[in-house]
Amino acid sequence: MSVHAGAAELADTKSLRRAFGTFATGVTVVTVGGDIPHGMTANSFTSVSLDPPLVLVCVDRGAVMHSVLCDAGRFGVSVLTERQAGLARYFADNDRPLGAEQFDAVGWRPGPITGAPLLTDALCHFECEVQRAYAGGDHTIFLGRLVSLSRSEVDEDALLFLRGRFRQLEPARNEVAP
């Protein structure tokens, strides 16, 4: 049985979060380098265009990352593996240290172009320059132009987020048609 949401349910952020959570997403850590480096877990990341190569990330306007990213104008993205749920939790924790100290507990290397911290053992790294920023309700949508990328040689699955929890892919079952 389906449940139809009316105007009251659309205004209820808990109900809306549960509904949005039915769409599985990958999990990334978005980072900014420079004098005040910062990182945050983000599942609101996606590719936009191949030509030119563009991606987007959405950042809450009240988040520390918002002002840091606006000032820096460039960012890195580390696509996490299914083994890196601990990193996703760490960069989502508002009680972790701020600035360069937050990277003391994790393996990383500076991006060759942006200097943004790129997390060790991630599936893929992107470095981007902010092309545009768009208002999107309580978030800003940052459109980034890729300036570098690197991919892991290891064949691992991505960390997923679904219904408020981290998930892993199961091997596909060989289903036989009736």
Tab-separated table of N, CA and C in Angstrom:
chain	number	residue	atom	x	y	z
A	1	MET	N	0.846	-1.167	0.000
A	1	MET	CA	0.000	0.000	0.000
A	1	MET	C	0.895	1.234	0.000
A	2	SER	N	0.585	2.199	-0.850
A	2	SER	CA	1.394	3.414	-0.899
A	2	SER	C	0.773	4.488	-0.016
A	3	VAL	N	1.626	5.399	0.404
A	3	VAL	CA	1.196	6.516	1.237
A	3	VAL	C	1.383	7.778	0.428
A	4	HIS	N	0.321	8.549	0.295
A	4	HIS	CA	0.397	9.807	-0.442
A	4	HIS	C	0.701	10.932	0.539
A	5	ALA	N	1.684	11.735	0.188
A	5	ALA	CA	2.074	12.848	1.065
A	5	ALA	C	1.389	14.130	0.608
A	6	GLY	N	0.769	14.800	1.558
A	6	GLY	CA	0.169	16.094	1.281
A	6	GLY	C	1.109	17.210	1.688
A	7	ALA	N	0.605	18.418	1.693
A	7	ALA	CA	1.420	19.593	2.007
A	7	ALA	C	2.052	19.511	3.386
A	8	ALA	N	1.334	18.972	4.377
A	8	ALA	CA	1.875	18.876	5.736
A	8	ALA	C	3.080	17.937	5.773
A	9	GLU	N	2.988	16.797	5.056
A	9	GLU	CA	4.096	15.852	5.031
A	9	GLU	C	5.300	16.430	4.299
A	10	LEU	N	5.056	17.228	3.266
A	10	LEU	CA	6.160	17.842	2.535
A	10	LEU	C	6.899	18.858	3.397
A	11	ALA	N	6.205	19.458	4.347
A	11	ALA	CA	6.829	20.431	5.245
A	11	ALA	C	7.507	19.756	6.430
A	12	ASP	N	7.194	18.491	6.683
A	12	ASP	CA	7.785	17.748	7.802
A	12	ASP	C	9.141	17.209	7.363
A	13	THR	N	10.229	17.787	7.897
A	13	THR	CA	11.565	17.417	7.438
A	13	THR	C	11.910	15.959	7.743
A	14	LYS	N	11.392	15.397	8.838
A	14	LYS	CA	11.671	13.988	9.137
A	14	LYS	C	11.032	13.083	8.097
A	15	SER	N	9.792	13.370	7.738
A	15	SER	CA	9.098	12.586	6.727
A	15	SER	C	9.787	12.734	5.371
A	16	LEU	N	10.162	13.943	5.056
A	16	LEU	CA	10.843	14.217	3.786
A	16	LEU	C	12.195	13.505	3.738
A	17	ARG	N	12.940	13.531	4.844
A	17	ARG	CA	14.240	12.855	4.902
A	17	ARG	C	14.065	11.351	4.673
A	18	ARG	N	13.025	10.746	5.275
A	18	ARG	CA	12.775	9.316	5.068
A	18	ARG	C	12.463	9.028	3.602
A	19	ALA	N	11.670	9.883	2.986
A	19	ALA	CA	11.328	9.678	1.577
A	19	ALA	C	12.564	9.836	0.684
A	20	PHE	N	13.353	10.896	0.904
A	20	PHE	CA	14.576	11.083	0.121
A	20	PHE	C	15.541	9.922	0.343
A	21	GLY	N	15.525	9.343	1.535
A	21	GLY	CA	16.426	8.256	1.881
A	21	GLY	C	16.145	6.949	1.174
A	22	THR	N	15.043	6.854	0.442
A	22	THR	CA	14.748	5.632	-0.302
A	22	THR	C	15.559	5.549	-1.594
A	23	PHE	N	16.272	6.627	-1.924
A	23	PHE	CA	17.132	6.637	-3.101
A	23	PHE	C	18.566	6.399	-2.645
A	24	ALA	N	19.148	5.278	-3.054
A	24	ALA	CA	20.523	4.951	-2.656
A	24	ALA	C	21.504	5.903	-3.328
A	25	THR	N	22.504	6.334	-2.554
A	25	THR	CA	23.540	7.208	-3.097
A	25	THR	C	24.911	6.663	-2.718
A	26	GLY	N	25.905	7.089	-3.447
A	26	GLY	CA	27.277	6.828	-3.064
A	26	GLY	C	27.651	7.786	-1.944
A	27	VAL	N	28.797	7.540	-1.316
A	27	VAL	CA	29.243	8.387	-0.212
A	27	VAL	C	30.630	8.930	-0.552
A	28	THR	N	30.786	10.228	-0.380
A	28	THR	CA	32.054	10.888	-0.667
A	28	THR	C	32.483	11.723	0.533
A	29	VAL	N	33.737	12.122	0.528
A	29	VAL	CA	34.211	13.149	1.430
A	29	VAL	C	34.707	14.286	0.552
A	30	VAL	N	34.107	15.452	0.737
A	30	VAL	CA	34.480	16.658	0.001
A	30	VAL	C	35.458	17.428	0.875
A	31	THR	N	36.539	17.898	0.264
A	31	THR	CA	37.591	18.567	1.030
A	31	THR	C	38.029	19.859	0.351
A	32	VAL	N	38.528	20.768	1.170
A	32	VAL	CA	39.118	22.014	0.700
A	32	VAL	C	40.472	22.139	1.382
A	33	GLY	N	41.485	22.547	0.629
A	33	GLY	CA	42.823	22.727	1.184
A	33	GLY	C	43.054	24.177	1.565
A	34	GLY	N	44.297	24.578	1.548
A	34	GLY	CA	44.645	25.959	1.852
A	34	GLY	C	44.943	26.181	3.318
A	35	ASP	N	44.833	27.444	3.738
A	35	ASP	CA	45.170	27.816	5.111
A	35	ASP	C	44.249	27.184	6.145
A	36	ILE	N	42.985	26.980	5.774
A	36	ILE	CA	42.016	26.375	6.693
A	36	ILE	C	41.396	25.164	6.001
A	37	PRO	N	42.123	24.032	5.939
A	37	PRO	CA	41.563	22.857	5.270
A	37	PRO	C	40.347	22.334	6.030
A	38	HIS	N	39.437	21.749	5.278
A	38	HIS	CA	38.221	21.226	5.893
A	38	HIS	C	37.700	20.064	5.055
A	39	GLY	N	37.003	19.145	5.722
A	39	GLY	CA	36.372	18.026	5.030
A	39	GLY	C	34.978	17.797	5.557
A	40	MET	N	34.127	17.220	4.710
A	40	MET	CA	32.771	16.854	5.138
A	40	MET	C	32.292	15.672	4.314
A	41	THR	N	31.511	14.824	4.948
A	41	THR	CA	30.880	13.714	4.255
A	41	THR	C	29.728	14.263	3.420
A	42	ALA	N	29.621	13.779	2.185
A	42	ALA	CA	28.542	14.240	1.301
A	42	ALA	C	28.033	13.079	0.463
A	43	ASN	N	26.730	12.903	0.446
A	43	ASN	CA	26.149	11.956	-0.492
A	43	ASN	C	25.382	12.706	-1.578
A	44	SER	N	25.367	14.033	-1.485
A	44	SER	CA	24.719	14.847	-2.522
A	44	SER	C	25.785	15.300	-3.516
A	45	PHE	N	26.367	14.325	-4.203
A	45	PHE	CA	27.406	14.528	-5.210
A	45	PHE	C	26.991	13.755	-6.444
A	46	THR	N	27.175	14.343	-7.611
A	46	THR	CA	26.848	13.619	-8.838
A	46	THR	C	27.606	14.206	-10.018
A	47	SER	N	27.749	13.397	-11.046
A	47	SER	CA	28.299	13.894	-12.298
A	47	SER	C	27.210	14.684	-13.014
A	48	VAL	N	27.615	15.677	-13.766
A	48	VAL	CA	26.671	16.529	-14.487
A	48	VAL	C	26.896	16.439	-15.992
A	49	SER	N	28.156	16.519	-16.419
A	49	SER	CA	28.460	16.603	-17.844
A	49	SER	C	29.811	15.967	-18.131
A	50	LEU	N	29.914	15.332	-19.299
A	50	LEU	CA	31.195	14.797	-19.748
A	50	LEU	C	31.979	15.831	-20.550
A	51	ASP	N	31.274	16.707	-21.254
A	51	ASP	CA	31.942	17.703	-22.091
A	51	ASP	C	31.237	19.044	-21.972
A	52	PRO	N	31.734	19.928	-21.134
A	52	PRO	CA	32.948	19.820	-20.334
A	52	PRO	C	32.694	18.934	-19.116
A	53	PRO	N	33.761	18.394	-18.509
A	53	PRO	CA	33.584	17.525	-17.340
A	53	PRO	C	33.163	18.345	-16.112
A	54	LEU	N	31.919	18.120	-15.665
A	54	LEU	CA	31.357	18.865	-14.538
A	54	LEU	C	30.738	17.909	-13.525
A	55	VAL	N	30.828	18.280	-12.260
A	55	VAL	CA	30.176	17.563	-11.169
A	55	VAL	C	29.465	18.604	-10.304
A	56	LEU	N	28.621	18.118	-9.403
A	56	LEU	CA	28.031	19.043	-8.445
A	56	LEU	C	28.028	18.427	-7.069
A	57	VAL	N	28.065	19.312	-6.088
A	57	VAL	CA	27.944	18.915	-4.696
A	57	VAL	C	27.060	19.950	-4.021
A	58	CYS	N	26.176	19.492	-3.151
A	58	CYS	CA	25.277	20.389	-2.426
A	58	CYS	C	25.755	20.497	-0.982
A	59	VAL	N	25.852	21.745	-0.486
A	59	VAL	CA	26.366	21.990	0.855
A	59	VAL	C	25.383	22.877	1.605
A	60	ASP	N	25.025	22.452	2.814
A	60	ASP	CA	24.142	23.237	3.685
A	60	ASP	C	24.779	24.605	3.932
A	61	ARG	N	23.984	25.654	3.777
A	61	ARG	CA	24.529	27.012	3.952
A	61	ARG	C	24.982	27.290	5.379
A	62	GLY	N	24.537	26.498	6.355
A	62	GLY	CA	24.968	26.679	7.734
A	62	GLY	C	26.198	25.856	8.097
A	63	ALA	N	26.686	25.029	7.175
A	63	ALA	CA	27.836	24.165	7.448
A	63	ALA	C	29.144	24.950	7.352
A	64	VAL	N	30.127	24.531	8.132
A	64	VAL	CA	31.460	25.134	8.061
A	64	VAL	C	31.979	25.045	6.625
A	65	MET	N	31.748	23.912	5.955
A	65	MET	CA	32.230	23.718	4.590
A	65	MET	C	31.731	24.805	3.650
A	66	HIS	N	30.542	25.311	3.883
A	66	HIS	CA	29.979	26.303	2.970
A	66	HIS	C	30.869	27.533	2.853
A	67	SER	N	31.218	28.129	3.968
A	67	SER	CA	32.037	29.348	3.909
A	67	SER	C	33.454	29.035	3.437
A	68	VAL	N	33.998	27.885	3.843
A	68	VAL	CA	35.354	27.511	3.430
A	68	VAL	C	35.403	27.300	1.919
A	69	LEU	N	34.397	26.628	1.367
A	69	LEU	CA	34.355	26.358	-0.064
A	69	LEU	C	34.119	27.644	-0.859
A	70	CYS	N	33.258	28.499	-0.358
A	70	CYS	CA	33.032	29.792	-1.036
A	70	CYS	C	34.340	30.580	-1.124
A	71	ASP	N	35.117	30.577	-0.044
A	71	ASP	CA	36.383	31.311	-0.022
A	71	ASP	C	37.433	30.668	-0.921
A	72	ALA	N	37.513	29.340	-0.908
A	72	ALA	CA	38.568	28.635	-1.643
A	72	ALA	C	38.319	28.602	-3.144
A	73	GLY	N	37.058	28.370	-3.546
A	73	GLY	CA	36.742	28.296	-4.968
A	73	GLY	C	37.218	27.024	-5.654
A	74	ARG	N	37.699	26.070	-4.880
A	74	ARG	CA	38.152	24.780	-5.423
A	74	ARG	C	37.985	23.718	-4.352
A	75	PHE	N	37.843	22.464	-4.785
A	75	PHE	CA	37.611	21.394	-3.820
A	75	PHE	C	38.045	20.045	-4.375
A	76	GLY	N	38.195	19.090	-3.471
A	76	GLY	CA	38.484	17.716	-3.836
A	76	GLY	C	37.339	16.824	-3.406
A	77	VAL	N	37.222	15.679	-4.061
A	77	VAL	CA	36.197	14.688	-3.718
A	77	VAL	C	36.868	13.328	-3.687
A	78	SER	N	36.671	12.606	-2.583
A	78	SER	CA	37.145	11.224	-2.459
A	78	SER	C	35.921	10.323	-2.409
A	79	VAL	N	35.789	9.410	-3.380
A	79	VAL	CA	34.674	8.463	-3.428
A	79	VAL	C	35.057	7.273	-2.551
A	80	LEU	N	34.280	7.035	-1.500
A	80	LEU	CA	34.650	6.038	-0.497
A	80	LEU	C	34.306	4.611	-0.907
A	81	THR	N	35.137	3.676	-0.440
A	81	THR	CA	34.885	2.251	-0.645
A	81	THR	C	33.986	1.732	0.471
A	82	GLU	N	33.462	0.538	0.273
A	82	GLU	CA	32.593	-0.068	1.281
A	82	GLU	C	33.309	-0.281	2.611
A	83	ARG	N	34.641	-0.283	2.617
A	83	ARG	CA	35.408	-0.446	3.852
A	83	ARG	C	35.631	0.882	4.589
A	84	GLN	N	35.189	1.997	4.017
A	84	GLN	CA	35.507	3.306	4.581
A	84	GLN	C	34.337	3.996	5.279
A	85	ALA	N	33.405	3.219	5.792
A	85	ALA	CA	32.275	3.804	6.528
A	85	ALA	C	32.767	4.601	7.733
A	86	GLY	N	33.845	4.156	8.357
A	86	GLY	CA	34.414	4.889	9.498
A	86	GLY	C	34.842	6.298	9.113
A	87	LEU	N	35.419	6.459	7.923
A	87	LEU	CA	35.797	7.796	7.442
A	87	LEU	C	34.560	8.655	7.192
A	88	ALA	N	33.515	8.048	6.647
A	88	ALA	CA	32.279	8.793	6.408
A	88	ALA	C	31.704	9.293	7.730
A	89	ARG	N	31.702	8.439	8.743
A	89	ARG	CA	31.200	8.847	10.065
A	89	ARG	C	32.075	9.946	10.663
A	90	TYR	N	33.385	9.798	10.533
A	90	TYR	CA	34.320	10.772	11.098
A	90	TYR	C	34.087	12.164	10.501
A	91	PHE	N	33.992	12.262	9.182
A	91	PHE	CA	33.833	13.566	8.543
A	91	PHE	C	32.399	14.098	8.628
A	92	ALA	N	31.480	13.293	9.163
A	92	ALA	CA	30.122	13.763	9.439
A	92	ALA	C	29.972	14.205	10.894
A	93	ASP	N	30.974	13.926	11.717
A	93	ASP	CA	30.927	14.215	13.152
A	93	ASP	C	31.282	15.677	13.414
A	94	ASN	N	30.332	16.436	13.945
A	94	ASN	CA	30.572	17.852	14.230
A	94	ASN	C	31.523	18.073	15.401
A	95	ASP	N	31.849	17.014	16.140
A	95	ASP	CA	32.759	17.144	17.281
A	95	ASP	C	34.221	16.858	16.927
A	96	ARG	N	34.508	16.526	15.667
A	96	ARG	CA	35.900	16.283	15.291
A	96	ARG	C	36.650	17.618	15.304
A	97	PRO	N	37.983	17.581	15.353
A	97	PRO	CA	38.739	18.845	15.326
A	97	PRO	C	38.489	19.603	14.022
A	98	LEU	N	38.722	20.879	14.049
A	98	LEU	CA	38.598	21.700	12.836
A	98	LEU	C	39.974	22.021	12.287
A	99	GLY	N	40.011	22.532	11.066
A	99	GLY	CA	41.262	22.911	10.440
A	99	GLY	C	42.114	21.697	10.103
A	100	ALA	N	43.415	21.928	9.993
A	100	ALA	CA	44.347	20.865	9.584
A	100	ALA	C	44.337	19.684	10.541
A	101	GLU	N	44.027	19.927	11.802
A	101	GLU	CA	44.050	18.863	12.813
A	101	GLU	C	43.070	17.731	12.492
A	102	GLN	N	41.970	18.025	11.785
A	102	GLN	CA	41.007	16.961	11.484
A	102	GLN	C	41.584	15.919	10.539
A	103	PHE	N	42.669	16.248	9.840
A	103	PHE	CA	43.275	15.300	8.908
A	103	PHE	C	44.415	14.499	9.545
A	104	ASP	N	44.757	14.807	10.797
A	104	ASP	CA	45.831	14.077	11.485
A	104	ASP	C	45.476	12.612	11.698
A	105	ALA	N	44.202	12.296	11.828
A	105	ALA	CA	43.761	10.939	12.151
A	105	ALA	C	43.505	10.079	10.919
A	106	VAL	N	43.701	10.633	9.716
A	106	VAL	CA	43.366	9.888	8.497
A	106	VAL	C	44.523	9.952	7.502
A	107	GLY	N	44.581	8.946	6.640
A	107	GLY	CA	45.568	8.955	5.565
A	107	GLY	C	45.067	9.821	4.419
A	108	TRP	N	45.950	10.670	3.911
A	108	TRP	CA	45.571	11.547	2.800
A	108	TRP	C	46.816	12.050	2.090
A	109	ARG	N	46.589	12.614	0.910
A	109	ARG	CA	47.650	13.293	0.171
A	109	ARG	C	47.048	14.561	-0.423
A	110	PRO	N	47.860	15.588	-0.618
A	110	PRO	CA	47.319	16.807	-1.213
A	110	PRO	C	47.062	16.598	-2.708
A	111	GLY	N	45.941	17.122	-3.193
A	111	GLY	CA	45.669	17.068	-4.618
A	111	GLY	C	46.742	17.820	-5.390
A	112	PRO	N	47.181	17.288	-6.526
A	112	PRO	CA	48.275	17.917	-7.261
A	112	PRO	C	47.952	19.304	-7.807
A	113	ILE	N	46.684	19.618	-7.992
A	113	ILE	CA	46.317	20.922	-8.556
A	113	ILE	C	45.698	21.841	-7.511
A	114	THR	N	44.769	21.323	-6.716
A	114	THR	CA	44.062	22.186	-5.754
A	114	THR	C	44.688	22.177	-4.369
A	115	GLY	N	45.481	21.151	-4.078
A	115	GLY	CA	46.025	21.011	-2.734
A	115	GLY	C	45.016	20.482	-1.733
A	116	ALA	N	43.787	20.223	-2.175
A	116	ALA	CA	42.754	19.686	-1.276
A	116	ALA	C	43.160	18.300	-0.808
A	117	PRO	N	42.945	17.979	0.467
A	117	PRO	CA	43.276	16.635	0.955
A	117	PRO	C	42.428	15.574	0.240
A	118	LEU	N	43.097	14.575	-0.321
A	118	LEU	CA	42.428	13.454	-0.974
A	118	LEU	C	42.703	12.214	-0.132
A	119	LEU	N	41.650	11.520	0.273
A	119	LEU	CA	41.763	10.427	1.235
A	119	LEU	C	42.371	9.173	0.614
A	120	THR	N	43.288	8.577	1.361
A	120	THR	CA	43.980	7.365	0.941
A	120	THR	C	42.984	6.219	0.749
A	121	ASP	N	43.223	5.405	-0.260
A	121	ASP	CA	42.462	4.187	-0.552
A	121	ASP	C	41.041	4.432	-1.045
A	122	ALA	N	40.699	5.674	-1.405
A	122	ALA	CA	39.376	5.938	-1.987
A	122	ALA	C	39.313	5.322	-3.390
A	123	LEU	N	38.107	5.068	-3.869
A	123	LEU	CA	37.934	4.500	-5.210
A	123	LEU	C	38.374	5.460	-6.299
A	124	CYS	N	38.115	6.734	-6.066
A	124	CYS	CA	38.386	7.740	-7.080
A	124	CYS	C	38.574	9.086	-6.396
A	125	HIS	N	39.390	9.921	-6.986
A	125	HIS	CA	39.578	11.293	-6.505
A	125	HIS	C	39.285	12.253	-7.651
A	126	PHE	N	38.572	13.305	-7.341
A	126	PHE	CA	38.328	14.389	-8.292
A	126	PHE	C	38.838	15.677	-7.673
A	127	GLU	N	39.423	16.516	-8.479
A	127	GLU	CA	39.737	17.880	-8.051
A	127	GLU	C	38.948	18.799	-8.962
A	128	CYS	N	38.357	19.832	-8.361
A	128	CYS	CA	37.451	20.696	-9.105
A	128	CYS	C	37.672	22.167	-8.770
A	129	GLU	N	37.379	22.999	-9.733
A	129	GLU	CA	37.288	24.437	-9.507
A	129	GLU	C	35.815	24.801	-9.614
A	130	VAL	N	35.342	25.623	-8.688
A	130	VAL	CA	33.930	26.012	-8.702
A	130	VAL	C	33.660	26.834	-9.955
A	131	GLN	N	32.741	26.338	-10.764
A	131	GLN	CA	32.327	27.016	-11.997
A	131	GLN	C	31.203	28.006	-11.698
A	132	ARG	N	30.242	27.529	-10.896
A	132	ARG	CA	29.100	28.353	-10.506
A	132	ARG	C	28.566	27.850	-9.171
A	133	ALA	N	27.801	28.706	-8.511
A	133	ALA	CA	27.105	28.328	-7.284
A	133	ALA	C	25.664	28.806	-7.414
A	134	TYR	N	24.733	27.921	-7.096
A	134	TYR	CA	23.315	28.219	-7.223
A	134	TYR	C	22.627	28.062	-5.872
A	135	ALA	N	21.724	28.980	-5.557
A	135	ALA	CA	20.919	28.846	-4.349
A	135	ALA	C	19.972	27.667	-4.542
A	136	GLY	N	19.883	26.834	-3.521
A	136	GLY	CA	18.994	25.676	-3.565
A	136	GLY	C	18.350	25.468	-2.210
A	137	GLY	N	17.426	26.344	-1.832
A	137	GLY	CA	16.781	26.232	-0.524
A	137	GLY	C	17.786	26.491	0.574
A	138	ASP	N	17.902	25.540	1.517
A	138	ASP	CA	18.846	25.710	2.623
A	138	ASP	C	20.261	25.266	2.250
A	139	HIS	N	20.475	24.900	1.002
A	139	HIS	CA	21.779	24.470	0.503
A	139	HIS	C	22.240	25.373	-0.646
A	140	THR	N	23.517	25.277	-0.965
A	140	THR	CA	24.052	25.859	-2.192
A	140	THR	C	24.525	24.706	-3.057
A	141	ILE	N	24.209	24.775	-4.327
A	141	ILE	CA	24.630	23.770	-5.294
A	141	ILE	C	25.893	24.300	-5.960
A	142	PHE	N	27.017	23.650	-5.686
A	142	PHE	CA	28.297	24.054	-6.264
A	142	PHE	C	28.557	23.201	-7.500
A	143	LEU	N	28.666	23.854	-8.640
A	143	LEU	CA	29.000	23.191	-9.892
A	143	LEU	C	30.505	23.285	-10.061
A	144	GLY	N	31.158	22.131	-10.135
A	144	GLY	CA	32.616	22.103	-10.225
A	144	GLY	C	33.100	21.591	-11.564
A	145	ARG	N	34.084	22.269	-12.124
A	145	ARG	CA	34.738	21.821	-13.357
A	145	ARG	C	35.941	20.976	-12.954
A	146	LEU	N	36.004	19.729	-13.454
A	146	LEU	CA	37.112	18.846	-13.127
A	146	LEU	C	38.426	19.396	-13.669
A	147	VAL	N	39.441	19.389	-12.798
A	147	VAL	CA	40.786	19.780	-13.224
A	147	VAL	C	41.756	18.607	-13.094
A	148	SER	N	41.365	17.563	-12.349
A	148	SER	CA	42.160	16.331	-12.308
A	148	SER	C	41.303	15.207	-11.747
A	149	LEU	N	41.690	13.980	-12.086
A	149	LEU	CA	41.050	12.805	-11.507
A	149	LEU	C	42.057	11.677	-11.425
A	150	SER	N	41.834	10.801	-10.476
A	150	SER	CA	42.632	9.579	-10.366
A	150	SER	C	41.716	8.480	-9.873
A	151	ARG	N	41.933	7.265	-10.388
A	151	ARG	CA	41.119	6.119	-10.005
A	151	ARG	C	41.978	5.043	-9.391
A	152	SER	N	41.400	4.329	-8.445
A	152	SER	CA	42.084	3.212	-7.805
A	152	SER	C	42.158	2.045	-8.783
A	153	GLU	N	43.235	1.297	-8.684
A	153	GLU	CA	43.384	0.083	-9.495
A	153	GLU	C	42.668	-1.098	-8.843
A	154	VAL	N	42.301	-0.945	-7.574
A	154	VAL	CA	41.664	-2.025	-6.822
A	154	VAL	C	40.193	-2.131	-7.230
A	155	ASP	N	39.729	-3.359	-7.377
A	155	ASP	CA	38.337	-3.596	-7.758
A	155	ASP	C	37.497	-3.764	-6.492
A	156	GLU	N	37.016	-2.633	-5.957
A	156	GLU	CA	36.180	-2.641	-4.761
A	156	GLU	C	34.862	-1.953	-5.071
A	157	ASP	N	33.865	-2.231	-4.260
A	157	ASP	CA	32.577	-1.568	-4.405
A	157	ASP	C	32.553	-0.281	-3.596
A	158	ALA	N	31.694	0.611	-4.013
A	158	ALA	CA	31.520	1.895	-3.332
A	158	ALA	C	30.675	1.724	-2.073
A	159	LEU	N	30.911	2.596	-1.117
A	159	LEU	CA	30.067	2.686	0.066
A	159	LEU	C	28.758	3.345	-0.353
A	160	LEU	N	27.643	2.773	0.068
A	160	LEU	CA	26.320	3.302	-0.274
A	160	LEU	C	25.607	3.794	0.976
A	161	PHE	N	24.676	4.698	0.776
A	161	PHE	CA	23.836	5.207	1.862
A	161	PHE	C	22.388	5.052	1.423
A	162	LEU	N	21.601	4.351	2.230
A	162	LEU	CA	20.207	4.070	1.912
A	162	LEU	C	19.415	3.956	3.204
A	163	ARG	N	18.287	4.642	3.274
A	163	ARG	CA	17.394	4.599	4.437
A	163	ARG	C	18.133	4.885	5.745
A	164	GLY	N	19.004	5.902	5.696
A	164	GLY	CA	19.670	6.358	6.907
A	164	GLY	C	20.821	5.501	7.389
A	165	ARG	N	21.259	4.533	6.561
A	165	ARG	CA	22.358	3.651	6.973
A	165	ARG	C	23.332	3.441	5.823
A	166	PHE	N	24.579	3.149	6.185
A	166	PHE	CA	25.562	2.750	5.175
A	166	PHE	C	25.244	1.339	4.730
A	167	ARG	N	25.422	1.079	3.444
A	167	ARG	CA	25.106	-0.235	2.876
A	167	ARG	C	26.237	-0.695	1.987
A	168	GLN	N	26.216	-1.999	1.701
A	168	GLN	CA	27.165	-2.583	0.767
A	168	GLN	C	26.379	-3.363	-0.272
A	169	LEU	N	26.943	-3.449	-1.456
A	169	LEU	CA	26.308	-4.224	-2.509
A	169	LEU	C	26.448	-5.707	-2.216
A	170	GLU	N	25.454	-6.460	-2.609
A	170	GLU	CA	25.554	-7.912	-2.555
A	170	GLU	C	25.844	-8.382	-3.972
A	171	PRO	N	26.572	-9.490	-4.096
A	171	PRO	CA	26.808	-10.011	-5.448
A	171	PRO	C	25.476	-10.283	-6.142
A	172	ALA	N	25.422	-10.004	-7.431
A	172	ALA	CA	24.191	-10.230	-8.191
A	172	ALA	C	23.843	-11.703	-8.209
A	173	ARG	N	22.562	-11.987	-8.026
A	173	ARG	CA	22.097	-13.358	-8.086
A	173	ARG	C	21.788	-13.695	-9.533
A	174	ASN	N	22.138	-14.865	-9.935
A	174	ASN	CA	21.793	-15.320	-11.283
A	174	ASN	C	20.347	-15.780	-11.276
A	175	GLU	N	19.498	-14.913	-11.769
A	175	GLU	CA	18.081	-15.239	-11.784
A	175	GLU	C	17.715	-15.819	-13.139
A	176	VAL	N	16.970	-16.888	-13.109
A	176	VAL	CA	16.548	-17.544	-14.338
A	176	VAL	C	15.088	-17.172	-14.574
A	177	ALA	N	14.799	-16.737	-15.792
A	177	ALA	CA	13.420	-16.385	-16.148
A	177	ALA	C	12.548	-17.634	-16.097
A	178	PRO	N	11.271	-17.495	-15.672
A	178	PRO	CA	10.368	-18.677	-15.584
A	178	PRO	C	10.069	-19.286	-16.931
